[in-house]
Short mmCIF file of N, CA, C and O in Angstrom, two decimals:
data_model
loop_
_atom_site.label_atom_id
_atom_site.label_comp_id
_atom_site.label_asym_id
_atom_site.label_seq_id
_atom_site.Cartn_x
_atom_site.Cartn_y
_atom_site.Cartn_z
N GLN A 1257 -104.37 -41.01 -46.81
CA GLN A 1257 -104.24 -39.88 -47.70
C GLN A 1257 -105.62 -39.50 -48.24
O GLN A 1257 -106.37 -40.38 -48.65
N PRO A 1258 -105.95 -38.24 -48.25
CA PRO A 1258 -107.29 -37.84 -48.69
C PRO A 1258 -107.58 -38.14 -50.16
O PRO A 1258 -108.74 -38.27 -50.54
N GLN A 1259 -106.55 -38.30 -50.99
CA GLN A 1259 -106.77 -38.59 -52.41
C GLN A 1259 -107.19 -40.04 -52.65
O GLN A 1259 -107.67 -40.38 -53.72
N VAL A 1260 -106.95 -40.91 -51.66
CA VAL A 1260 -107.26 -42.33 -51.82
C VAL A 1260 -108.71 -42.57 -51.41
O VAL A 1260 -109.11 -42.33 -50.28
N ARG A 1261 -109.49 -43.06 -52.38
CA ARG A 1261 -110.92 -43.29 -52.15
C ARG A 1261 -111.17 -44.64 -51.49
O ARG A 1261 -111.99 -44.77 -50.59
N VAL A 1262 -110.44 -45.66 -51.93
CA VAL A 1262 -110.62 -47.01 -51.39
C VAL A 1262 -109.32 -47.78 -51.54
O VAL A 1262 -108.59 -47.59 -52.50
N VAL A 1263 -109.03 -48.64 -50.56
CA VAL A 1263 -107.87 -49.54 -50.61
C VAL A 1263 -108.40 -50.97 -50.53
O VAL A 1263 -109.22 -51.29 -49.68
N ASN A 1264 -107.92 -51.82 -51.43
CA ASN A 1264 -108.30 -53.23 -51.45
C ASN A 1264 -107.11 -54.04 -50.95
O ASN A 1264 -106.14 -54.24 -51.67
N TYR A 1265 -107.21 -54.47 -49.71
CA TYR A 1265 -106.14 -55.28 -49.11
C TYR A 1265 -106.74 -56.04 -47.94
O TYR A 1265 -107.20 -55.44 -46.97
N PRO A 1266 -106.80 -57.36 -48.01
CA PRO A 1266 -107.46 -58.13 -46.96
C PRO A 1266 -106.80 -58.04 -45.59
O PRO A 1266 -107.39 -58.44 -44.59
N GLY A 1267 -105.59 -57.49 -45.52
CA GLY A 1267 -104.94 -57.29 -44.22
C GLY A 1267 -105.52 -56.14 -43.43
O GLY A 1267 -105.26 -56.01 -42.24
N LEU A 1268 -106.32 -55.31 -44.07
CA LEU A 1268 -106.97 -54.18 -43.38
C LEU A 1268 -108.28 -54.62 -42.75
O LEU A 1268 -109.08 -55.33 -43.38
N LYS A 1269 -108.52 -54.21 -41.53
CA LYS A 1269 -109.77 -54.57 -40.85
C LYS A 1269 -110.99 -54.07 -41.61
O LYS A 1269 -112.07 -54.65 -41.52
N SER A 1270 -110.83 -53.02 -42.38
CA SER A 1270 -111.95 -52.46 -43.14
C SER A 1270 -112.29 -53.28 -44.39
O SER A 1270 -113.35 -53.08 -45.00
N HIS A 1271 -111.45 -54.22 -44.79
CA HIS A 1271 -111.71 -55.03 -45.97
C HIS A 1271 -112.85 -56.00 -45.67
O HIS A 1271 -112.90 -56.60 -44.59
N PRO A 1272 -113.80 -56.17 -46.60
CA PRO A 1272 -114.95 -57.03 -46.31
C PRO A 1272 -114.60 -58.49 -46.05
O PRO A 1272 -115.39 -59.21 -45.44
N HIS A 1273 -113.43 -58.95 -46.47
CA HIS A 1273 -113.04 -60.34 -46.26
C HIS A 1273 -111.86 -60.48 -45.29
O HIS A 1273 -111.16 -61.50 -45.29
N HIS A 1274 -111.67 -59.47 -44.45
CA HIS A 1274 -110.55 -59.48 -43.51
C HIS A 1274 -110.58 -60.70 -42.58
O HIS A 1274 -109.58 -61.39 -42.43
N ASP A 1275 -111.71 -60.96 -41.97
CA ASP A 1275 -111.80 -62.08 -41.03
C ASP A 1275 -111.53 -63.41 -41.73
O ASP A 1275 -110.85 -64.28 -41.20
N TRP A 1276 -112.06 -63.56 -42.91
CA TRP A 1276 -111.86 -64.76 -43.70
C TRP A 1276 -110.37 -64.93 -44.01
O TRP A 1276 -109.81 -66.01 -43.87
N ALA A 1277 -109.71 -63.85 -44.44
CA ALA A 1277 -108.28 -63.90 -44.76
C ALA A 1277 -107.45 -64.25 -43.52
O ALA A 1277 -106.49 -65.03 -43.62
N ARG A 1278 -107.81 -63.71 -42.38
CA ARG A 1278 -107.07 -64.02 -41.14
C ARG A 1278 -107.17 -65.50 -40.79
O ARG A 1278 -106.22 -66.09 -40.28
N ARG A 1279 -108.33 -66.09 -41.05
CA ARG A 1279 -108.52 -67.52 -40.75
C ARG A 1279 -107.73 -68.40 -41.72
O ARG A 1279 -107.22 -69.44 -41.32
N LEU A 1280 -107.63 -67.99 -42.97
CA LEU A 1280 -107.02 -68.84 -44.00
C LEU A 1280 -105.53 -68.63 -44.19
O LEU A 1280 -104.83 -69.56 -44.60
N PHE A 1281 -105.04 -67.42 -43.95
CA PHE A 1281 -103.66 -67.09 -44.29
C PHE A 1281 -102.86 -66.69 -43.07
O PHE A 1281 -103.41 -66.19 -42.10
N SER A 1282 -101.55 -66.89 -43.15
CA SER A 1282 -100.68 -66.43 -42.06
C SER A 1282 -100.26 -64.98 -42.27
O SER A 1282 -99.67 -64.37 -41.40
N GLY A 1283 -100.54 -64.43 -43.43
CA GLY A 1283 -100.27 -63.03 -43.77
C GLY A 1283 -101.01 -62.71 -45.05
O GLY A 1283 -101.60 -63.60 -45.66
N CYS A 1284 -100.98 -61.46 -45.45
CA CYS A 1284 -101.77 -61.08 -46.62
C CYS A 1284 -100.95 -60.69 -47.83
O CYS A 1284 -101.48 -60.28 -48.85
N GLY A 1285 -99.63 -60.81 -47.77
CA GLY A 1285 -98.80 -60.58 -48.94
C GLY A 1285 -98.58 -59.13 -49.28
O GLY A 1285 -99.00 -58.23 -48.57
N GLY A 1286 -97.93 -58.91 -50.40
CA GLY A 1286 -97.51 -57.58 -50.79
C GLY A 1286 -98.19 -57.03 -52.02
O GLY A 1286 -97.64 -56.17 -52.70
N VAL A 1287 -99.38 -57.53 -52.35
CA VAL A 1287 -100.12 -57.00 -53.50
C VAL A 1287 -101.39 -56.34 -52.98
O VAL A 1287 -102.11 -56.91 -52.15
N LEU A 1288 -101.63 -55.14 -53.45
CA LEU A 1288 -102.82 -54.40 -53.06
C LEU A 1288 -103.28 -53.57 -54.23
O LEU A 1288 -102.56 -53.41 -55.22
N SER A 1289 -104.48 -53.05 -54.13
CA SER A 1289 -104.95 -52.13 -55.15
C SER A 1289 -105.71 -51.01 -54.45
O SER A 1289 -106.12 -51.14 -53.29
N PHE A 1290 -105.85 -49.92 -55.17
CA PHE A 1290 -106.57 -48.78 -54.61
C PHE A 1290 -107.11 -47.91 -55.73
O PHE A 1290 -106.70 -48.02 -56.88
N GLU A 1291 -108.06 -47.05 -55.36
CA GLU A 1291 -108.63 -46.09 -56.29
C GLU A 1291 -108.45 -44.70 -55.70
O GLU A 1291 -108.57 -44.51 -54.49
N LEU A 1292 -108.17 -43.76 -56.57
CA LEU A 1292 -107.98 -42.38 -56.16
C LEU A 1292 -109.19 -41.55 -56.53
O LEU A 1292 -109.90 -41.85 -57.49
N GLU A 1293 -109.43 -40.49 -55.77
CA GLU A 1293 -110.39 -39.48 -56.20
C GLU A 1293 -109.85 -38.94 -57.52
O GLU A 1293 -108.66 -38.70 -57.65
N GLY A 1294 -110.69 -38.80 -58.49
CA GLY A 1294 -110.22 -38.29 -59.78
C GLY A 1294 -110.09 -39.35 -60.84
O GLY A 1294 -109.73 -39.05 -61.98
N GLY A 1295 -110.34 -40.62 -60.50
CA GLY A 1295 -110.40 -41.69 -61.48
C GLY A 1295 -109.15 -41.90 -62.31
O GLY A 1295 -108.03 -41.79 -61.82
N VAL A 1296 -109.37 -42.17 -63.60
CA VAL A 1296 -108.27 -42.51 -64.51
C VAL A 1296 -107.21 -41.41 -64.59
O VAL A 1296 -106.02 -41.70 -64.48
N PRO A 1297 -107.59 -40.13 -64.75
CA PRO A 1297 -106.54 -39.11 -64.83
C PRO A 1297 -105.66 -39.07 -63.59
O PRO A 1297 -104.43 -38.94 -63.69
N ALA A 1298 -106.25 -39.21 -62.41
CA ALA A 1298 -105.46 -39.21 -61.18
C ALA A 1298 -104.57 -40.44 -61.10
O ALA A 1298 -103.41 -40.36 -60.70
N ALA A 1299 -105.10 -41.60 -61.50
CA ALA A 1299 -104.31 -42.84 -61.49
C ALA A 1299 -103.11 -42.72 -62.43
O ALA A 1299 -101.99 -43.10 -62.07
N GLU A 1300 -103.34 -42.18 -63.60
CA GLU A 1300 -102.24 -42.03 -64.56
C GLU A 1300 -101.20 -41.03 -64.06
O GLU A 1300 -100.00 -41.25 -64.22
N ARG A 1301 -101.64 -39.94 -63.43
CA ARG A 1301 -100.69 -38.97 -62.87
C ARG A 1301 -99.86 -39.61 -61.77
O ARG A 1301 -98.65 -39.38 -61.66
N LEU A 1302 -100.49 -40.42 -60.92
CA LEU A 1302 -99.76 -41.09 -59.84
C LEU A 1302 -98.70 -42.03 -60.41
O LEU A 1302 -97.55 -42.01 -59.97
N ILE A 1303 -99.07 -42.83 -61.39
CA ILE A 1303 -98.13 -43.78 -61.98
C ILE A 1303 -96.95 -43.05 -62.60
O ILE A 1303 -95.81 -43.49 -62.50
N GLU A 1304 -97.21 -41.91 -63.20
CA GLU A 1304 -96.12 -41.10 -63.77
C GLU A 1304 -95.27 -40.44 -62.68
O GLU A 1304 -94.09 -40.19 -62.89
N ALA A 1305 -95.87 -40.16 -61.53
CA ALA A 1305 -95.19 -39.38 -60.49
C ALA A 1305 -94.31 -40.22 -59.56
O ALA A 1305 -93.39 -39.69 -58.95
N VAL A 1306 -94.59 -41.52 -59.43
CA VAL A 1306 -93.74 -42.34 -58.55
C VAL A 1306 -92.39 -42.57 -59.22
O VAL A 1306 -92.29 -42.65 -60.44
N ASP A 1307 -91.36 -42.64 -58.40
CA ASP A 1307 -90.01 -42.86 -58.90
C ASP A 1307 -89.55 -44.31 -58.76
O ASP A 1307 -88.89 -44.85 -59.64
N LEU A 1308 -89.89 -44.96 -57.65
CA LEU A 1308 -89.38 -46.31 -57.38
C LEU A 1308 -90.15 -47.41 -58.10
O LEU A 1308 -89.52 -48.26 -58.74
N PRO A 1309 -91.46 -47.46 -58.01
CA PRO A 1309 -92.16 -48.55 -58.69
C PRO A 1309 -92.00 -48.47 -60.21
O PRO A 1309 -91.97 -47.39 -60.79
N ILE A 1310 -91.91 -49.62 -60.82
CA ILE A 1310 -91.83 -49.72 -62.27
C ILE A 1310 -93.24 -49.95 -62.79
O ILE A 1310 -93.98 -50.80 -62.28
N SER A 1311 -93.61 -49.19 -63.80
CA SER A 1311 -94.93 -49.35 -64.40
C SER A 1311 -94.91 -50.57 -65.31
O SER A 1311 -94.32 -50.55 -66.39
N ALA A 1312 -95.53 -51.66 -64.83
CA ALA A 1312 -95.52 -52.92 -65.57
C ALA A 1312 -96.65 -53.81 -65.07
O ALA A 1312 -96.95 -53.81 -63.88
N PRO A 1313 -97.26 -54.60 -65.96
CA PRO A 1313 -98.35 -55.48 -65.52
C PRO A 1313 -97.89 -56.78 -64.88
O PRO A 1313 -98.65 -57.44 -64.22
N SER A 1314 -96.63 -57.16 -65.04
CA SER A 1314 -96.12 -58.42 -64.52
C SER A 1314 -95.94 -58.36 -63.01
O SER A 1314 -95.63 -57.32 -62.45
N LEU A 1315 -96.11 -59.48 -62.37
CA LEU A 1315 -95.86 -59.57 -60.92
C LEU A 1315 -94.64 -60.44 -60.65
O LEU A 1315 -94.47 -60.98 -59.57
N GLY A 1316 -93.75 -60.59 -61.64
CA GLY A 1316 -92.67 -61.55 -61.52
C GLY A 1316 -91.32 -61.03 -61.07
O GLY A 1316 -90.39 -61.80 -60.92
N GLY A 1317 -91.17 -59.73 -60.82
CA GLY A 1317 -89.87 -59.20 -60.44
C GLY A 1317 -89.72 -59.04 -58.95
O GLY A 1317 -90.63 -59.31 -58.17
N VAL A 1318 -88.54 -58.57 -58.53
CA VAL A 1318 -88.30 -58.31 -57.12
C VAL A 1318 -88.52 -56.83 -56.78
O VAL A 1318 -88.54 -56.46 -55.62
N GLU A 1319 -88.67 -56.01 -57.82
CA GLU A 1319 -88.87 -54.59 -57.58
C GLU A 1319 -90.37 -54.28 -57.50
O GLU A 1319 -91.20 -55.05 -57.96
N CYS A 1320 -90.68 -53.16 -56.89
CA CYS A 1320 -92.06 -52.73 -56.75
C CYS A 1320 -92.61 -52.41 -58.15
O CYS A 1320 -91.98 -51.73 -58.94
N LEU A 1321 -93.79 -52.96 -58.42
CA LEU A 1321 -94.45 -52.74 -59.71
C LEU A 1321 -95.78 -52.05 -59.50
O LEU A 1321 -96.46 -52.29 -58.51
N ILE A 1322 -96.14 -51.19 -60.44
CA ILE A 1322 -97.40 -50.47 -60.37
C ILE A 1322 -98.05 -50.51 -61.74
O ILE A 1322 -97.36 -50.41 -62.77
N THR A 1323 -99.35 -50.69 -61.78
CA THR A 1323 -100.06 -50.75 -63.04
C THR A 1323 -101.52 -50.33 -62.86
O THR A 1323 -102.03 -50.31 -61.74
N ARG A 1324 -102.12 -50.01 -63.97
CA ARG A 1324 -103.56 -49.76 -64.02
C ARG A 1324 -104.14 -50.91 -64.84
O ARG A 1324 -104.03 -50.93 -66.06
N PRO A 1325 -104.72 -51.94 -64.19
CA PRO A 1325 -105.16 -53.14 -64.88
C PRO A 1325 -106.08 -52.90 -66.08
O PRO A 1325 -106.00 -53.65 -67.06
N ALA A 1326 -106.91 -51.87 -66.04
CA ALA A 1326 -107.80 -51.60 -67.17
C ALA A 1326 -107.02 -51.28 -68.43
O ALA A 1326 -107.51 -51.47 -69.55
N ALA A 1327 -105.78 -50.82 -68.28
CA ALA A 1327 -104.95 -50.47 -69.43
C ALA A 1327 -103.91 -51.54 -69.74
O ALA A 1327 -103.18 -51.43 -70.72
N THR A 1328 -103.84 -52.59 -68.90
CA THR A 1328 -102.81 -53.61 -69.11
C THR A 1328 -103.43 -55.01 -69.07
O THR A 1328 -103.94 -55.48 -70.07
N SER A 1329 -103.43 -55.65 -67.93
CA SER A 1329 -103.84 -57.05 -67.81
C SER A 1329 -105.30 -57.30 -68.17
O SER A 1329 -105.66 -58.41 -68.58
N HIS A 1330 -106.17 -56.31 -68.03
CA HIS A 1330 -107.60 -56.48 -68.31
C HIS A 1330 -108.05 -55.64 -69.50
O HIS A 1330 -109.24 -55.38 -69.68
N LYS A 1331 -107.11 -55.20 -70.31
CA LYS A 1331 -107.41 -54.32 -71.44
C LYS A 1331 -108.34 -54.96 -72.46
O LYS A 1331 -109.15 -54.28 -73.09
N ALA A 1332 -108.26 -56.27 -72.65
CA ALA A 1332 -109.09 -56.95 -73.65
C ALA A 1332 -110.56 -57.01 -73.25
O ALA A 1332 -111.42 -57.25 -74.10
N MET A 1333 -110.86 -56.77 -71.98
CA MET A 1333 -112.24 -56.78 -71.53
C MET A 1333 -112.89 -55.43 -71.86
O MET A 1333 -112.21 -54.41 -71.89
N THR A 1334 -114.18 -55.44 -72.06
CA THR A 1334 -114.89 -54.18 -72.26
C THR A 1334 -115.04 -53.48 -70.92
O THR A 1334 -114.91 -54.12 -69.85
N ALA A 1335 -115.34 -52.20 -70.97
CA ALA A 1335 -115.57 -51.45 -69.72
C ALA A 1335 -116.71 -52.08 -68.93
O ALA A 1335 -116.66 -52.16 -67.70
N ALA A 1336 -117.74 -52.55 -69.62
CA ALA A 1336 -118.88 -53.18 -68.95
C ALA A 1336 -118.46 -54.48 -68.26
O ALA A 1336 -118.90 -54.76 -67.14
N GLN A 1337 -117.61 -55.26 -68.91
CA GLN A 1337 -117.13 -56.51 -68.30
C GLN A 1337 -116.28 -56.21 -67.07
O GLN A 1337 -116.40 -56.90 -66.05
N ARG A 1338 -115.41 -55.19 -67.17
CA ARG A 1338 -114.59 -54.83 -66.01
C ARG A 1338 -115.48 -54.35 -64.87
O ARG A 1338 -115.26 -54.71 -63.71
N GLU A 1339 -116.48 -53.55 -65.20
CA GLU A 1339 -117.38 -53.04 -64.17
C GLU A 1339 -118.12 -54.20 -63.50
O GLU A 1339 -118.30 -54.21 -62.28
N GLU A 1340 -118.50 -55.19 -64.28
CA GLU A 1340 -119.23 -56.34 -63.74
C GLU A 1340 -118.41 -57.11 -62.70
O GLU A 1340 -118.96 -57.63 -61.73
N ILE A 1341 -117.09 -57.15 -62.87
CA ILE A 1341 -116.25 -57.86 -61.89
C ILE A 1341 -115.69 -56.92 -60.83
O ILE A 1341 -114.86 -57.32 -60.02
N GLY A 1342 -116.10 -55.64 -60.87
CA GLY A 1342 -115.68 -54.70 -59.84
C GLY A 1342 -114.33 -54.06 -60.08
O GLY A 1342 -113.70 -53.57 -59.14
N LEU A 1343 -113.87 -54.04 -61.33
CA LEU A 1343 -112.58 -53.46 -61.66
C LEU A 1343 -112.81 -52.12 -62.36
O LEU A 1343 -113.18 -52.08 -63.53
N SER A 1344 -112.60 -51.05 -61.63
CA SER A 1344 -112.81 -49.73 -62.21
C SER A 1344 -111.64 -49.36 -63.11
O SER A 1344 -110.52 -49.87 -62.95
N ASP A 1345 -111.89 -48.49 -64.07
CA ASP A 1345 -110.82 -48.06 -64.98
C ASP A 1345 -109.73 -47.29 -64.25
O ASP A 1345 -108.60 -47.23 -64.71
N GLY A 1346 -110.04 -46.72 -63.09
CA GLY A 1346 -109.06 -45.96 -62.33
C GLY A 1346 -108.31 -46.77 -61.27
O GLY A 1346 -107.49 -46.22 -60.53
N LEU A 1347 -108.58 -48.07 -61.19
CA LEU A 1347 -107.93 -48.92 -60.18
C LEU A 1347 -106.43 -48.99 -60.44
O LEU A 1347 -105.99 -49.17 -61.58
N VAL A 1348 -105.63 -48.85 -59.39
CA VAL A 1348 -104.18 -48.96 -59.44
C VAL A 1348 -103.78 -50.19 -58.63
O VAL A 1348 -104.23 -50.36 -57.50
N ARG A 1349 -102.95 -51.05 -59.24
CA ARG A 1349 -102.47 -52.24 -58.53
C ARG A 1349 -100.98 -52.08 -58.25
O ARG A 1349 -100.22 -51.64 -59.11
N VAL A 1350 -100.58 -52.44 -57.04
CA VAL A 1350 -99.17 -52.35 -56.63
C VAL A 1350 -98.73 -53.71 -56.10
O VAL A 1350 -99.42 -54.29 -55.26
N ALA A 1351 -97.61 -54.19 -56.62
CA ALA A 1351 -96.95 -55.38 -56.07
C ALA A 1351 -95.68 -54.86 -55.42
O ALA A 1351 -94.76 -54.41 -56.09
N VAL A 1352 -95.65 -54.90 -54.10
CA VAL A 1352 -94.53 -54.33 -53.35
C VAL A 1352 -93.30 -55.21 -53.54
O VAL A 1352 -93.37 -56.44 -53.49
N GLY A 1353 -92.17 -54.57 -53.77
CA GLY A 1353 -90.92 -55.27 -54.00
C GLY A 1353 -90.02 -55.24 -52.78
O GLY A 1353 -90.48 -55.09 -51.65
N ILE A 1354 -88.73 -55.35 -53.04
CA ILE A 1354 -87.75 -55.44 -51.95
C ILE A 1354 -87.20 -54.09 -51.51
O ILE A 1354 -86.32 -54.05 -50.65
N GLU A 1355 -87.72 -53.02 -52.07
CA GLU A 1355 -87.26 -51.69 -51.66
C GLU A 1355 -87.57 -51.45 -50.18
O GLU A 1355 -88.47 -52.08 -49.61
N ALA A 1356 -86.85 -50.54 -49.58
CA ALA A 1356 -87.10 -50.19 -48.18
C ALA A 1356 -88.50 -49.60 -48.05
O ALA A 1356 -88.90 -48.75 -48.86
N ALA A 1357 -89.22 -50.05 -47.04
CA ALA A 1357 -90.60 -49.58 -46.85
C ALA A 1357 -90.65 -48.06 -46.71
O ALA A 1357 -91.55 -47.42 -47.27
N GLU A 1358 -89.71 -47.49 -45.99
CA GLU A 1358 -89.70 -46.03 -45.80
C GLU A 1358 -89.52 -45.32 -47.14
O GLU A 1358 -90.17 -44.30 -47.39
N ASP A 1359 -88.67 -45.85 -48.00
CA ASP A 1359 -88.46 -45.24 -49.31
C ASP A 1359 -89.74 -45.29 -50.15
O ASP A 1359 -90.10 -44.32 -50.82
N LEU A 1360 -90.43 -46.43 -50.12
CA LEU A 1360 -91.68 -46.55 -50.87
C LEU A 1360 -92.74 -45.61 -50.31
O LEU A 1360 -93.45 -44.95 -51.07
N CYS A 1361 -92.85 -45.54 -48.99
CA CYS A 1361 -93.83 -44.64 -48.37
C CYS A 1361 -93.55 -43.19 -48.76
O CYS A 1361 -94.48 -42.44 -49.11
N ASP A 1362 -92.29 -42.80 -48.70
CA ASP A 1362 -91.92 -41.43 -49.08
C ASP A 1362 -92.24 -41.17 -50.55
O ASP A 1362 -92.74 -40.11 -50.91
N ASP A 1363 -91.96 -42.14 -51.41
CA ASP A 1363 -92.20 -41.97 -52.84
C ASP A 1363 -93.69 -41.83 -53.12
O ASP A 1363 -94.12 -40.95 -53.87
N PHE A 1364 -94.50 -42.69 -52.52
CA PHE A 1364 -95.95 -42.59 -52.74
C PHE A 1364 -96.50 -41.29 -52.15
O PHE A 1364 -97.40 -40.68 -52.73
N ALA A 1365 -95.97 -40.85 -51.03
CA ALA A 1365 -96.42 -39.59 -50.43
C ALA A 1365 -96.15 -38.42 -51.37
O ALA A 1365 -97.03 -37.56 -51.58
N GLN A 1366 -94.95 -38.35 -51.95
CA GLN A 1366 -94.65 -37.24 -52.86
C GLN A 1366 -95.50 -37.34 -54.12
O GLN A 1366 -95.96 -36.33 -54.64
N ALA A 1367 -95.74 -38.56 -54.61
CA ALA A 1367 -96.55 -38.73 -55.81
C ALA A 1367 -98.01 -38.34 -55.55
O ALA A 1367 -98.64 -37.67 -56.37
N LEU A 1368 -98.54 -38.74 -54.40
CA LEU A 1368 -99.92 -38.37 -54.06
C LEU A 1368 -100.05 -36.86 -53.89
O LEU A 1368 -101.07 -36.27 -54.27
N GLU A 1369 -99.03 -36.23 -53.35
CA GLU A 1369 -99.05 -34.77 -53.22
C GLU A 1369 -99.08 -34.11 -54.60
O GLU A 1369 -99.81 -33.15 -54.82
N ARG A 1370 -98.34 -34.67 -55.53
CA ARG A 1370 -98.33 -34.13 -56.89
C ARG A 1370 -99.68 -34.33 -57.57
O ARG A 1370 -100.14 -33.46 -58.31
N VAL A 1371 -100.33 -35.46 -57.31
CA VAL A 1371 -101.66 -35.71 -57.86
C VAL A 1371 -102.65 -34.71 -57.25
O VAL A 1371 -103.49 -34.16 -57.96
N ARG A 1372 -102.53 -34.50 -55.95
CA ARG A 1372 -103.46 -33.59 -55.26
C ARG A 1372 -103.36 -32.17 -55.77
O ARG A 1372 -104.37 -31.48 -55.93
N THR A 1373 -102.17 -31.72 -56.07
CA THR A 1373 -101.98 -30.33 -56.48
C THR A 1373 -102.07 -30.11 -57.98
O THR A 1373 -101.96 -29.00 -58.44
N ALA A 1374 -102.27 -31.21 -58.74
CA ALA A 1374 -102.35 -31.07 -60.21
C ALA A 1374 -103.70 -30.50 -60.63
O ALA A 1374 -104.67 -30.58 -59.98
#
């Protein structure tokens, strides 16, 4: 999607630690993060626009969860501290749940379209 600036997922060949992950793991799991063109405003619009994922910082449920760590799990850190560890304020984290993959793909596609046209 053109709105997505970067995806962080070691299962992708483009990830800087892909080869390392392939050697160590039998798979890469269902947690990923990404950044959108447009930073925080775009990330917040996306989180509001998705229907299936629940906006929550916890990774403990069976449903798909979506969050912006700078506003939840890493909120106590300063912007400079987050920047130092490579966590941008516009980063979106997704923990994929048990929903049908096609339903999640469709939901994210419609949400990204809404972000693009906003």
